């Protein structure tokens, strides 16, 4: 069903020239809506949950907001882009998994286990949606068609699973808020658990980093942690003591960005552990969910009524393309690996010839982290010598060129 409210533009106070860490807040039309999480959609917009008023919001990169209405008392928490192009979210209040198309059509699927308290949700490498059942100690799986194909009991009782993410190893990884562990679940439903070094750390948000490790936040111990797929943990205290970090995402610059619930900051940490913090303009805003946007900036939501906003923080992206191979005769098949672009945006790939006309090679779409992988063919009439393959993104307008030696 489709129910939505009036679309409007949020209040904006941008800097004259955006610098890294600059924050622009867009106040939501519904007061005290307590936005919880945010995700980039396949339509080039950002989608977020409004926990207290039972709505799903959409905001364009320019700040135009629309709200949609799931079932009453749904209390939506987390949201993610699905493999079907729709957004999927958890309904903590009505014990369901929701699906909303980019056109605003909502479908809801009741979870088999009653009172499960669905919280985190993510798309797995197997093409299904995986979610955490915070109150019943399980990890659930649902197909894009709406069929539940498993609820898997976590070995540690009272683990209270929260965040969840696809891992670098083809499995799904999740945090155990109560168990003080990070869990791994295979597509077959086999669960492995890894202990966190600091006791009672209360891990929440988790993501896969550009370095092939898992990165997560330790809320109570105010640390950002890195875990290898083998379970080795390294912890980095936040610059602000008692910051209570909440969520974490990969930026287009190849760093990890996180929210500080009580520190009222947005933090950035490199894969080597160097940390920077940027204060949120609204006092006591309680920044919660964060994601990489289609414009190659970071977007987050402010849970507290003083903020009650969706906000953009400026990133300084580092777009890159790698050609494999980077030389060969006309007609060579080339694997193009791209990174550092906006989330879910089209990237125009062109062959720039020093003599002949430019040839369009393809228009791949980036993933949630602004990366893509595609194969293109060097034109049959390519001129011998050094030529170029150029990538131009359609939303973020980022571009990058690499040299191809035609032999």
mmCIF file of C-alpha atoms in Angstrom:
data_model
loop_
_atom_site.group_PDB
_atom_site.id
_atom_site.type_symbol
_atom_site.label_atom_id
_atom_site.label_comp_id
_atom_site.label_asym_id
_atom_site.label_seq_id
_atom_site.Cartn_x
_atom_site.Cartn_y
_atom_site.Cartn_z
ATOM 1 C CA UNK A 1 0.000 0.000 0.000
ATOM 2 C CA UNK A 2 1.127 3.574 -0.620
ATOM 3 C CA UNK A 3 0.629 6.278 1.976
ATOM 4 C CA UNK A 4 2.771 9.407 2.005
ATOM 5 C CA UNK A 5 2.704 12.911 3.277
ATOM 6 C CA UNK A 6 3.589 16.237 1.675
ATOM 7 C CA UNK A 7 7.068 16.603 0.225
ATOM 8 C CA UNK A 8 9.036 19.619 1.389
ATOM 9 C CA UNK A 9 12.508 21.083 1.630
ATOM 10 C CA UNK A 10 14.315 20.969 4.971
ATOM 11 C CA UNK A 11 16.065 23.982 6.479
ATOM 12 C CA UNK A 12 19.610 24.352 5.188
ATOM 13 C CA UNK A 13 22.591 26.392 6.375
ATOM 14 C CA UNK A 14 25.468 25.371 4.074
ATOM 15 C CA UNK A 15 28.987 26.727 4.185
ATOM 16 C CA UNK A 16 30.082 28.905 1.265
ATOM 17 C CA UNK A 17 32.769 26.392 0.304
ATOM 18 C CA UNK A 18 32.351 22.882 1.679
ATOM 19 C CA UNK A 19 35.331 21.449 3.516
ATOM 20 C CA UNK A 20 35.807 18.003 4.983
ATOM 21 C CA UNK A 21 33.593 17.577 8.031
ATOM 22 C CA UNK A 22 31.212 20.443 7.225
ATOM 23 C CA UNK A 23 27.712 19.464 8.346
ATOM 24 C CA UNK A 24 24.359 20.601 6.939
ATOM 25 C CA UNK A 25 21.199 19.635 8.839
ATOM 26 C CA UNK A 26 17.752 19.178 7.274
ATOM 27 C CA UNK A 27 15.056 19.321 9.940
ATOM 28 C CA UNK A 28 12.323 16.727 9.553
ATOM 29 C CA UNK A 29 8.730 17.912 9.066
ATOM 30 C CA UNK A 30 7.350 15.758 11.903
ATOM 31 C CA UNK A 31 8.527 16.931 15.368
ATOM 32 C CA UNK A 32 10.114 14.419 17.756
ATOM 33 C CA UNK A 33 10.095 11.689 15.136
ATOM 34 C CA UNK A 34 13.346 10.184 16.493
ATOM 35 C CA UNK A 35 15.005 9.084 13.237
ATOM 36 C CA UNK A 36 16.936 5.895 13.879
ATOM 37 C CA UNK A 37 18.860 4.665 10.821
ATOM 38 C CA UNK A 38 19.588 5.766 7.253
ATOM 39 C CA UNK A 39 20.595 4.029 4.012
ATOM 40 C CA UNK A 40 21.297 4.979 0.411
ATOM 41 C CA UNK A 41 18.659 3.801 -2.059
ATOM 42 C CA UNK A 42 18.987 2.610 -5.640
ATOM 43 C CA UNK A 43 17.086 5.747 -6.751
ATOM 44 C CA UNK A 44 19.900 8.129 -5.756
ATOM 45 C CA UNK A 45 18.175 9.267 -2.550
ATOM 46 C CA UNK A 46 18.623 8.569 1.160
ATOM 47 C CA UNK A 47 15.997 6.610 3.121
ATOM 48 C CA UNK A 48 15.585 6.655 6.895
ATOM 49 C CA UNK A 49 13.366 5.322 9.676
ATOM 50 C CA UNK A 50 11.357 7.505 12.071
ATOM 51 C CA UNK A 51 11.040 5.334 15.150
ATOM 52 C CA UNK A 52 8.685 7.398 17.316
ATOM 53 C CA UNK A 53 6.112 8.326 14.646
ATOM 54 C CA UNK A 54 6.134 5.059 12.683
ATOM 55 C CA UNK A 55 7.251 6.444 9.329
ATOM 56 C CA UNK A 56 9.812 5.911 6.608
ATOM 57 C CA UNK A 57 11.437 9.059 5.271
ATOM 58 C CA UNK A 58 13.172 9.841 2.006
ATOM 59 C CA UNK A 59 15.515 12.777 1.452
ATOM 60 C CA UNK A 60 17.101 13.802 -1.823
ATOM 61 C CA UNK A 61 20.752 14.938 -1.869
ATOM 62 C CA UNK A 62 19.398 18.497 -2.181
ATOM 63 C CA UNK A 63 17.263 18.167 0.971
ATOM 64 C CA UNK A 64 13.709 17.482 -0.279
ATOM 65 C CA UNK A 65 11.911 15.246 2.240
ATOM 66 C CA UNK A 66 8.965 12.872 1.801
ATOM 67 C CA UNK A 67 7.459 10.651 4.509
ATOM 68 C CA UNK A 68 5.681 7.307 4.068
ATOM 69 C CA UNK A 69 3.504 5.379 6.507
ATOM 70 C CA UNK A 70 3.893 1.670 7.374
ATOM 71 C CA UNK A 71 1.343 0.032 9.697
ATOM 72 C CA UNK A 72 0.489 1.799 12.958
ATOM 73 C CA UNK A 73 2.876 1.315 15.892
ATOM 74 C CA UNK A 74 5.509 -0.238 13.633
ATOM 75 C CA UNK A 75 8.414 1.598 15.320
ATOM 76 C CA UNK A 76 10.819 1.055 12.404
ATOM 77 C CA UNK A 77 14.461 0.813 13.386
ATOM 78 C CA UNK A 78 17.017 -0.189 10.780
ATOM 79 C CA UNK A 79 16.879 0.097 6.997
ATOM 80 C CA UNK A 80 19.000 -1.172 4.114
ATOM 81 C CA UNK A 81 19.015 -1.379 0.339
ATOM 82 C CA UNK A 82 17.870 -4.775 -0.904
ATOM 83 C CA UNK A 83 19.108 -6.775 -3.897
ATOM 84 C CA UNK A 84 15.740 -6.120 -5.586
ATOM 85 C CA UNK A 85 16.183 -2.335 -5.684
ATOM 86 C CA UNK A 86 13.744 -1.756 -2.798
ATOM 87 C CA UNK A 87 14.515 -0.663 0.774
ATOM 88 C CA UNK A 88 14.005 -3.188 3.574
ATOM 89 C CA UNK A 89 13.473 -2.261 7.221
ATOM 90 C CA UNK A 90 12.762 -3.795 10.613
ATOM 91 C CA UNK A 91 9.554 -3.056 12.521
ATOM 92 C CA UNK A 92 10.410 -3.379 16.202
ATOM 93 C CA UNK A 93 6.890 -2.536 17.367
ATOM 94 C CA UNK A 94 4.892 -4.874 15.110
ATOM 95 C CA UNK A 95 7.451 -7.705 14.834
ATOM 96 C CA UNK A 96 7.712 -7.559 11.070
ATOM 97 C CA UNK A 97 10.093 -6.965 8.197
ATOM 98 C CA UNK A 98 9.013 -4.156 5.893
ATOM 99 C CA UNK A 99 9.767 -3.498 2.239
ATOM 100 C CA UNK A 100 9.283 -0.142 0.521
ATOM 101 C CA UNK A 101 9.847 0.448 -3.172
ATOM 102 C CA UNK A 102 11.493 3.653 -4.337
ATOM 103 C CA UNK A 103 7.994 4.666 -5.438
ATOM 104 C CA UNK A 104 6.771 4.397 -1.839
ATOM 105 C CA UNK A 105 4.775 1.137 -1.973
ATOM 106 C CA UNK A 106 5.040 -0.705 1.358
ATOM 107 C CA UNK A 107 4.690 -4.449 2.022
ATOM 108 C CA UNK A 108 5.104 -6.005 5.480
ATOM 109 C CA UNK A 109 5.958 -9.566 6.453
ATOM 110 C CA UNK A 110 5.244 -10.809 10.020
ATOM 111 C CA UNK A 111 8.224 -12.630 11.563
ATOM 112 C CA UNK A 112 7.466 -16.268 12.527
ATOM 113 C CA UNK A 113 8.849 -15.871 16.072
ATOM 114 C CA UNK A 114 6.603 -13.585 18.095
ATOM 115 C CA UNK A 115 8.133 -10.734 20.078
ATOM 116 C CA UNK A 116 11.491 -11.106 18.340
ATOM 117 C CA UNK A 117 12.394 -7.411 18.468
ATOM 118 C CA UNK A 118 13.883 -7.125 14.963
ATOM 119 C CA UNK A 119 16.687 -4.615 14.886
ATOM 120 C CA UNK A 120 19.514 -4.676 12.317
ATOM 121 C CA UNK A 121 19.047 -5.711 8.680
ATOM 122 C CA UNK A 122 21.444 -6.156 5.757
ATOM 123 C CA UNK A 123 21.593 -7.760 2.335
ATOM 124 C CA UNK A 124 23.828 -10.826 2.241
ATOM 125 C CA UNK A 125 26.046 -12.094 -0.551
ATOM 126 C CA UNK A 126 23.527 -14.922 -1.071
ATOM 127 C CA UNK A 127 20.890 -12.457 -2.331
ATOM 128 C CA UNK A 128 18.733 -12.603 0.796
ATOM 129 C CA UNK A 129 18.038 -10.159 3.640
ATOM 130 C CA UNK A 130 19.446 -11.056 7.053
ATOM 131 C CA UNK A 131 18.238 -9.468 10.284
ATOM 132 C CA UNK A 132 18.878 -9.593 14.008
ATOM 133 C CA UNK A 133 16.233 -10.606 16.535
ATOM 134 C CA UNK A 134 17.278 -8.571 19.538
ATOM 135 C CA UNK A 135 14.792 -10.030 22.027
ATOM 136 C CA UNK A 136 14.811 -13.711 21.020
ATOM 137 C CA UNK A 137 18.530 -14.263 20.432
ATOM 138 C CA UNK A 138 18.301 -15.215 16.753
ATOM 139 C CA UNK A 139 19.466 -14.250 13.287
ATOM 140 C CA UNK A 140 16.697 -14.331 10.692
ATOM 141 C CA UNK A 141 16.693 -14.618 6.913
ATOM 142 C CA UNK A 142 14.052 -13.534 4.401
ATOM 143 C CA UNK A 143 14.110 -13.757 0.608
ATOM 144 C CA UNK A 144 13.378 -10.727 -1.616
ATOM 145 C CA UNK A 145 10.082 -12.463 -2.325
ATOM 146 C CA UNK A 146 9.096 -12.237 1.342
ATOM 147 C CA UNK A 147 9.629 -15.859 2.414
ATOM 148 C CA UNK A 148 11.323 -16.525 5.734
ATOM 149 C CA UNK A 149 13.878 -19.273 5.205
ATOM 150 C CA UNK A 150 15.424 -19.562 8.632
ATOM 151 C CA UNK A 151 15.752 -18.235 12.159
ATOM 152 C CA UNK A 152 19.054 -19.338 13.642
ATOM 153 C CA UNK A 153 19.640 -19.445 17.400
ATOM 154 C CA UNK A 154 22.827 -17.750 18.597
ATOM 155 C CA UNK A 155 24.853 -20.079 20.887
ATOM 156 C CA UNK A 156 25.394 -17.420 23.564
ATOM 157 C CA UNK A 157 22.167 -16.882 25.493
ATOM 158 C CA UNK A 158 21.113 -13.284 26.012
ATOM 159 C CA UNK A 159 23.429 -12.115 23.232
ATOM 160 C CA UNK A 160 20.981 -9.362 22.152
ATOM 161 C CA UNK A 161 22.192 -9.083 18.513
ATOM 162 C CA UNK A 162 22.148 -5.519 17.129
ATOM 163 C CA UNK A 163 24.091 -4.506 14.013
ATOM 164 C CA UNK A 164 24.572 -6.737 10.964
ATOM 165 C CA UNK A 165 26.557 -6.484 7.726
ATOM 166 C CA UNK A 166 27.729 -8.558 4.766
ATOM 167 C CA UNK A 167 31.310 -9.623 5.430
ATOM 168 C CA UNK A 168 34.381 -9.727 3.212
ATOM 169 C CA UNK A 169 34.320 -13.546 3.305
ATOM 170 C CA UNK A 170 30.846 -14.094 1.821
ATOM 171 C CA UNK A 171 29.289 -14.601 5.257
ATOM 172 C CA UNK A 172 27.160 -12.239 7.340
ATOM 173 C CA UNK A 173 28.566 -10.689 10.527
ATOM 174 C CA UNK A 174 26.717 -9.209 13.504
ATOM 175 C CA UNK A 175 27.334 -7.627 16.889
ATOM 176 C CA UNK A 176 26.139 -9.092 20.179
ATOM 177 C CA UNK A 177 25.185 -6.150 22.373
ATOM 178 C CA UNK A 178 24.586 -8.352 25.415
ATOM 179 C CA UNK A 179 27.048 -11.151 24.670
ATOM 180 C CA UNK A 180 30.008 -8.814 24.090
ATOM 181 C CA UNK A 181 30.936 -10.713 20.953
ATOM 182 C CA UNK A 182 30.927 -10.433 17.185
ATOM 183 C CA UNK A 183 29.168 -13.256 15.378
ATOM 184 C CA UNK A 184 29.586 -14.757 11.927
ATOM 185 C CA UNK A 185 26.836 -16.708 10.187
ATOM 186 C CA UNK A 186 27.350 -18.668 6.977
ATOM 187 C CA UNK A 187 24.697 -18.907 4.221
ATOM 188 C CA UNK A 188 23.952 -22.376 5.611
ATOM 189 C CA UNK A 189 23.193 -20.902 9.045
ATOM 190 C CA UNK A 190 26.324 -22.015 10.891
ATOM 191 C CA UNK A 191 27.262 -19.479 13.576
ATOM 192 C CA UNK A 192 30.729 -18.729 14.940
ATOM 193 C CA UNK A 193 31.370 -16.217 17.725
ATOM 194 C CA UNK A 194 34.428 -14.131 18.564
ATOM 195 C CA UNK A 195 35.002 -12.465 21.928
ATOM 196 C CA UNK A 196 35.704 -8.736 22.186
ATOM 197 C CA UNK A 197 38.795 -7.744 24.164
ATOM 198 C CA UNK A 198 37.118 -5.129 26.390
ATOM 199 C CA UNK A 199 34.480 -6.522 28.757
ATOM 200 C CA UNK A 200 30.941 -5.086 28.620
ATOM 201 C CA UNK A 201 31.741 -2.992 25.561
ATOM 202 C CA UNK A 202 28.152 -3.101 24.173
ATOM 203 C CA UNK A 203 28.955 -3.364 20.437
ATOM 204 C CA UNK A 204 26.394 -1.831 18.064
ATOM 205 C CA UNK A 205 26.969 -0.793 14.425
ATOM 206 C CA UNK A 206 29.224 -2.902 12.198
ATOM 207 C CA UNK A 207 30.477 -2.706 8.611
ATOM 208 C CA UNK A 208 33.086 -4.217 6.314
ATOM 209 C CA UNK A 209 36.047 -1.899 5.813
ATOM 210 C CA UNK A 210 38.004 -1.248 2.623
ATOM 211 C CA UNK A 211 40.898 -3.166 4.197
ATOM 212 C CA UNK A 212 38.940 -6.441 4.235
ATOM 213 C CA UNK A 213 38.343 -6.361 7.997
ATOM 214 C CA UNK A 214 35.194 -5.894 10.079
ATOM 215 C CA UNK A 215 34.852 -2.532 11.823
ATOM 216 C CA UNK A 216 32.383 -1.952 14.653
ATOM 217 C CA UNK A 217 31.638 0.462 17.457
ATOM 218 C CA UNK A 218 31.863 -0.334 21.162
ATOM 219 C CA UNK A 219 29.256 1.932 22.671
ATOM 220 C CA UNK A 220 29.838 1.621 26.398
ATOM 221 C CA UNK A 221 33.639 1.531 26.195
ATOM 222 C CA UNK A 222 33.670 4.406 23.649
ATOM 223 C CA UNK A 223 35.968 2.631 21.217
ATOM 224 C CA UNK A 224 36.120 1.838 17.516
ATOM 225 C CA UNK A 225 37.248 -1.719 16.871
ATOM 226 C CA UNK A 226 38.730 -3.627 13.971
ATOM 227 C CA UNK A 227 38.359 -7.400 13.696
ATOM 228 C CA UNK A 228 39.941 -9.719 11.165
ATOM 229 C CA UNK A 229 37.859 -12.582 9.744
ATOM 230 C CA UNK A 230 39.925 -14.779 12.047
ATOM 231 C CA UNK A 231 38.652 -12.904 15.114
ATOM 232 C CA UNK A 232 41.699 -10.789 16.055
ATOM 233 C CA UNK A 233 40.536 -7.514 17.609
ATOM 234 C CA UNK A 234 42.271 -4.112 17.723
ATOM 235 C CA UNK A 235 40.571 -1.271 19.623
ATOM 236 C CA UNK A 236 40.900 2.499 19.229
ATOM 237 C CA UNK A 237 39.455 4.813 21.943
ATOM 238 C CA UNK A 238 37.469 7.767 20.611
ATOM 239 C CA UNK A 239 39.054 11.169 21.088
ATOM 240 C CA UNK A 240 36.091 12.320 23.176
ATOM 241 C CA UNK A 241 35.756 10.229 26.383
ATOM 242 C CA UNK A 242 32.289 8.816 27.021
ATOM 243 C CA UNK A 243 31.222 9.493 23.432
ATOM 244 C CA UNK A 244 29.077 6.321 23.116
ATOM 245 C CA UNK A 245 29.679 5.669 19.392
ATOM 246 C CA UNK A 246 26.574 4.288 17.737
ATOM 247 C CA UNK A 247 27.011 3.406 14.060
ATOM 248 C CA UNK A 248 29.773 3.152 11.434
ATOM 249 C CA UNK A 249 30.040 3.285 7.629
ATOM 250 C CA UNK A 250 32.662 3.392 4.892
ATOM 251 C CA UNK A 251 33.205 6.780 3.248
ATOM 252 C CA UNK A 252 34.082 7.490 -0.380
ATOM 253 C CA UNK A 253 37.515 8.573 0.873
ATOM 254 C CA UNK A 254 38.301 5.009 1.975
ATOM 255 C CA UNK A 255 38.036 5.802 5.694
ATOM 256 C CA UNK A 256 35.507 4.704 8.315
ATOM 257 C CA UNK A 257 33.018 7.293 9.593
ATOM 258 C CA UNK A 258 31.016 6.909 12.798
ATOM 259 C CA UNK A 259 28.452 8.679 14.947
ATOM 260 C CA UNK A 260 28.907 9.594 18.617
ATOM 261 C CA UNK A 261 25.595 9.446 20.441
ATOM 262 C CA UNK A 262 26.749 11.335 23.543
ATOM 263 C CA UNK A 263 29.860 12.999 22.131
ATOM 264 C CA UNK A 264 27.608 14.792 19.613
ATOM 265 C CA UNK A 265 30.288 14.352 16.971
ATOM 266 C CA UNK A 266 30.825 12.640 13.673
ATOM 267 C CA UNK A 267 34.108 10.771 13.750
ATOM 268 C CA UNK A 268 36.474 9.589 11.050
ATOM 269 C CA UNK A 269 39.070 6.856 11.491
ATOM 270 C CA UNK A 270 41.580 5.614 8.942
ATOM 271 C CA UNK A 271 42.253 1.899 8.536
ATOM 272 C CA UNK A 272 45.488 2.518 10.477
ATOM 273 C CA UNK A 273 43.614 4.042 13.420
ATOM 274 C CA UNK A 274 44.151 7.801 13.003
ATOM 275 C CA UNK A 275 41.027 9.582 14.260
ATOM 276 C CA UNK A 276 39.350 12.960 13.669
ATOM 277 C CA UNK A 277 36.080 14.309 15.107
ATOM 278 C CA UNK A 278 33.670 16.902 13.731
ATOM 279 C CA UNK A 279 31.060 18.513 16.060
ATOM 280 C CA UNK A 280 27.383 18.368 15.083
ATOM 281 C CA UNK A 281 25.847 21.891 14.979
ATOM 282 C CA UNK A 282 22.661 21.017 16.927
ATOM 283 C CA UNK A 283 23.399 20.534 20.626
ATOM 284 C CA UNK A 284 22.543 17.149 22.169
ATOM 285 C CA UNK A 285 21.413 15.866 18.788
ATOM 286 C CA UNK A 286 22.302 12.207 19.486
ATOM 287 C CA UNK A 287 23.549 11.205 16.035
ATOM 288 C CA UNK A 288 22.540 7.595 15.331
ATOM 289 C CA UNK A 289 22.668 5.896 11.918
ATOM 290 C CA UNK A 290 25.198 6.842 9.234
ATOM 291 C CA UNK A 291 25.710 5.815 5.604
ATOM 292 C CA UNK A 292 27.612 6.776 2.473
ATOM 293 C CA UNK A 293 25.410 8.784 0.095
ATOM 294 C CA UNK A 294 25.027 8.851 -3.686
ATOM 295 C CA UNK A 295 26.752 12.264 -3.692
ATOM 296 C CA UNK A 296 29.879 10.688 -2.124
ATOM 297 C CA UNK A 297 29.241 12.458 1.196
ATOM 298 C CA UNK A 298 28.218 10.852 4.477
ATOM 299 C CA UNK A 299 24.618 11.132 5.679
ATOM 300 C CA UNK A 300 23.364 10.567 9.217
ATOM 301 C CA UNK A 301 20.269 11.063 11.355
ATOM 302 C CA UNK A 302 19.892 12.932 14.650
ATOM 303 C CA UNK A 303 17.704 10.934 17.028
ATOM 304 C CA UNK A 304 17.047 13.556 19.710
ATOM 305 C CA UNK A 305 14.257 16.126 19.450
ATOM 306 C CA UNK A 306 16.816 18.947 19.618
ATOM 307 C CA UNK A 307 18.210 17.695 16.331
ATOM 308 C CA UNK A 308 15.408 15.631 14.735
ATOM 309 C CA UNK A 309 17.199 15.898 11.416
ATOM 310 C CA UNK A 310 18.767 14.118 8.532
ATOM 311 C CA UNK A 311 22.186 15.606 7.953
ATOM 312 C CA UNK A 312 25.019 15.597 5.464
ATOM 313 C CA UNK A 313 28.702 15.680 6.369
ATOM 314 C CA UNK A 314 31.157 16.591 3.635
ATOM 315 C CA UNK A 315 33.604 13.903 2.624
ATOM 316 C CA UNK A 316 36.640 14.451 0.416
ATOM 317 C CA UNK A 317 36.379 11.383 -1.818
ATOM 318 C CA UNK A 318 39.296 9.590 -3.418
ATOM 319 C CA UNK A 319 37.894 8.013 -6.598
ATOM 320 C CA UNK A 320 40.082 5.379 -8.233
ATOM 321 C CA UNK A 321 39.911 2.936 -11.115
ATOM 322 C CA UNK A 322 42.211 -0.023 -11.722
ATOM 323 C CA UNK A 323 42.519 -1.717 -15.125
ATOM 324 C CA UNK A 324 43.343 -5.441 -15.377
ATOM 325 C CA UNK A 325 45.195 -5.803 -17.679
ATOM 326 C CA UNK A 326 46.361 -2.273 -18.385
ATOM 327 C CA UNK A 327 47.825 -3.092 -21.793
ATOM 328 C CA UNK A 328 46.945 -5.201 -24.804
ATOM 329 C CA UNK A 329 45.792 -5.138 -28.433
ATOM 330 C CA UNK A 330 42.480 -3.724 -29.708
ATOM 331 C CA UNK A 331 39.605 -5.943 -28.586
ATOM 332 C CA UNK A 332 41.199 -6.740 -25.196
ATOM 333 C CA UNK A 333 38.762 -7.530 -22.377
ATOM 334 C CA UNK A 334 39.579 -5.276 -19.416
ATOM 335 C CA UNK A 335 38.331 -5.693 -15.849
ATOM 336 C CA UNK A 336 37.681 -2.227 -14.409
ATOM 337 C CA UNK A 337 37.638 -1.983 -10.611
ATOM 338 C CA UNK A 338 36.299 1.326 -9.281
ATOM 339 C CA UNK A 339 36.111 2.764 -5.758
ATOM 340 C CA UNK A 340 35.603 6.071 -3.992
ATOM 341 C CA UNK A 341 32.460 7.112 -5.878
ATOM 342 C CA UNK A 342 28.945 7.783 -4.559
ATOM 343 C CA UNK A 343 26.653 4.957 -3.441
ATOM 344 C CA UNK A 344 24.309 3.438 -6.037
ATOM 345 C CA UNK A 345 25.193 5.858 -8.822
ATOM 346 C CA UNK A 346 25.850 5.237 -12.513
ATOM 347 C CA UNK A 347 29.443 5.654 -13.682
ATOM 348 C CA UNK A 348 30.029 6.382 -17.368
ATOM 349 C CA UNK A 349 33.108 4.571 -18.698
ATOM 350 C CA UNK A 350 34.657 5.944 -21.889
ATOM 351 C CA UNK A 351 37.667 5.067 -24.034
ATOM 352 C CA UNK A 352 39.530 8.295 -24.832
ATOM 353 C CA UNK A 353 41.505 7.780 -28.038
ATOM 354 C CA UNK A 354 44.213 10.225 -29.116
ATOM 355 C CA UNK A 355 43.099 9.960 -32.754
ATOM 356 C CA UNK A 356 39.631 8.415 -32.982
ATOM 357 C CA UNK A 357 36.334 9.534 -31.461
ATOM 358 C CA UNK A 358 35.582 8.716 -27.828
ATOM 359 C CA UNK A 359 33.822 5.350 -27.336
ATOM 360 C CA UNK A 360 31.280 4.626 -24.590
ATOM 361 C CA UNK A 361 32.308 1.377 -22.864
ATOM 362 C CA UNK A 362 29.523 1.002 -20.302
ATOM 363 C CA UNK A 363 27.575 2.448 -17.378
ATOM 364 C CA UNK A 364 28.083 0.273 -14.283
ATOM 365 C CA UNK A 365 26.279 1.062 -11.012
ATOM 366 C CA UNK A 366 28.231 1.374 -7.784
ATOM 367 C CA UNK A 367 27.359 -0.538 -4.622
ATOM 368 C CA UNK A 368 26.532 0.865 -1.183
ATOM 369 C CA UNK A 369 30.209 1.698 -0.626
ATOM 370 C CA UNK A 370 30.678 3.506 -3.935
ATOM 371 C CA UNK A 371 32.546 0.655 -5.644
ATOM 372 C CA UNK A 372 31.986 -1.219 -8.899
ATOM 373 C CA UNK A 373 33.477 -4.088 -10.887
ATOM 374 C CA UNK A 374 32.818 -4.474 -14.606
ATOM 375 C CA UNK A 375 34.400 -5.804 -17.795
ATOM 376 C CA UNK A 376 34.780 -3.608 -20.887
ATOM 377 C CA UNK A 377 36.248 -4.152 -24.354
ATOM 378 C CA UNK A 378 38.937 -1.974 -25.919
ATOM 379 C CA UNK A 379 37.588 -0.710 -29.267
ATOM 380 C CA UNK A 380 38.701 -2.634 -32.336
ATOM 381 C CA UNK A 381 39.967 0.558 -33.961
ATOM 382 C CA UNK A 382 41.948 1.764 -30.946
ATOM 383 C CA UNK A 383 45.090 3.691 -31.818
ATOM 384 C CA UNK A 384 48.412 2.132 -30.773
ATOM 385 C CA UNK A 385 50.172 3.738 -27.838
ATOM 386 C CA UNK A 386 49.010 5.247 -24.542
ATOM 387 C CA UNK A 387 45.235 5.832 -24.470
ATOM 388 C CA UNK A 388 42.857 6.479 -21.580
ATOM 389 C CA UNK A 389 39.804 4.933 -19.945
ATOM 390 C CA UNK A 390 37.816 7.546 -18.069
ATOM 391 C CA UNK A 391 35.154 7.142 -15.378
ATOM 392 C CA UNK A 392 32.575 9.901 -14.793
ATOM 393 C CA UNK A 393 29.947 9.535 -12.045
ATOM 394 C CA UNK A 394 26.459 10.864 -12.760
ATOM 395 C CA UNK A 395 25.408 12.106 -9.286
ATOM 396 C CA UNK A 396 28.581 12.930 -7.378
ATOM 397 C CA UNK A 397 30.226 14.179 -10.619
ATOM 398 C CA UNK A 398 33.457 12.516 -9.542
ATOM 399 C CA UNK A 399 35.861 11.448 -12.267
ATOM 400 C CA UNK A 400 39.004 9.403 -12.661
ATOM 401 C CA UNK A 401 41.203 8.433 -15.619
ATOM 402 C CA UNK A 402 43.571 5.486 -16.054
ATOM 403 C CA UNK A 403 46.051 4.777 -18.845
ATOM 404 C CA UNK A 404 45.712 1.764 -21.160
ATOM 405 C CA UNK A 405 48.639 0.895 -23.434
ATOM 406 C CA UNK A 406 47.363 -0.351 -26.797
ATOM 407 C CA UNK A 407 49.935 -2.749 -28.288
#
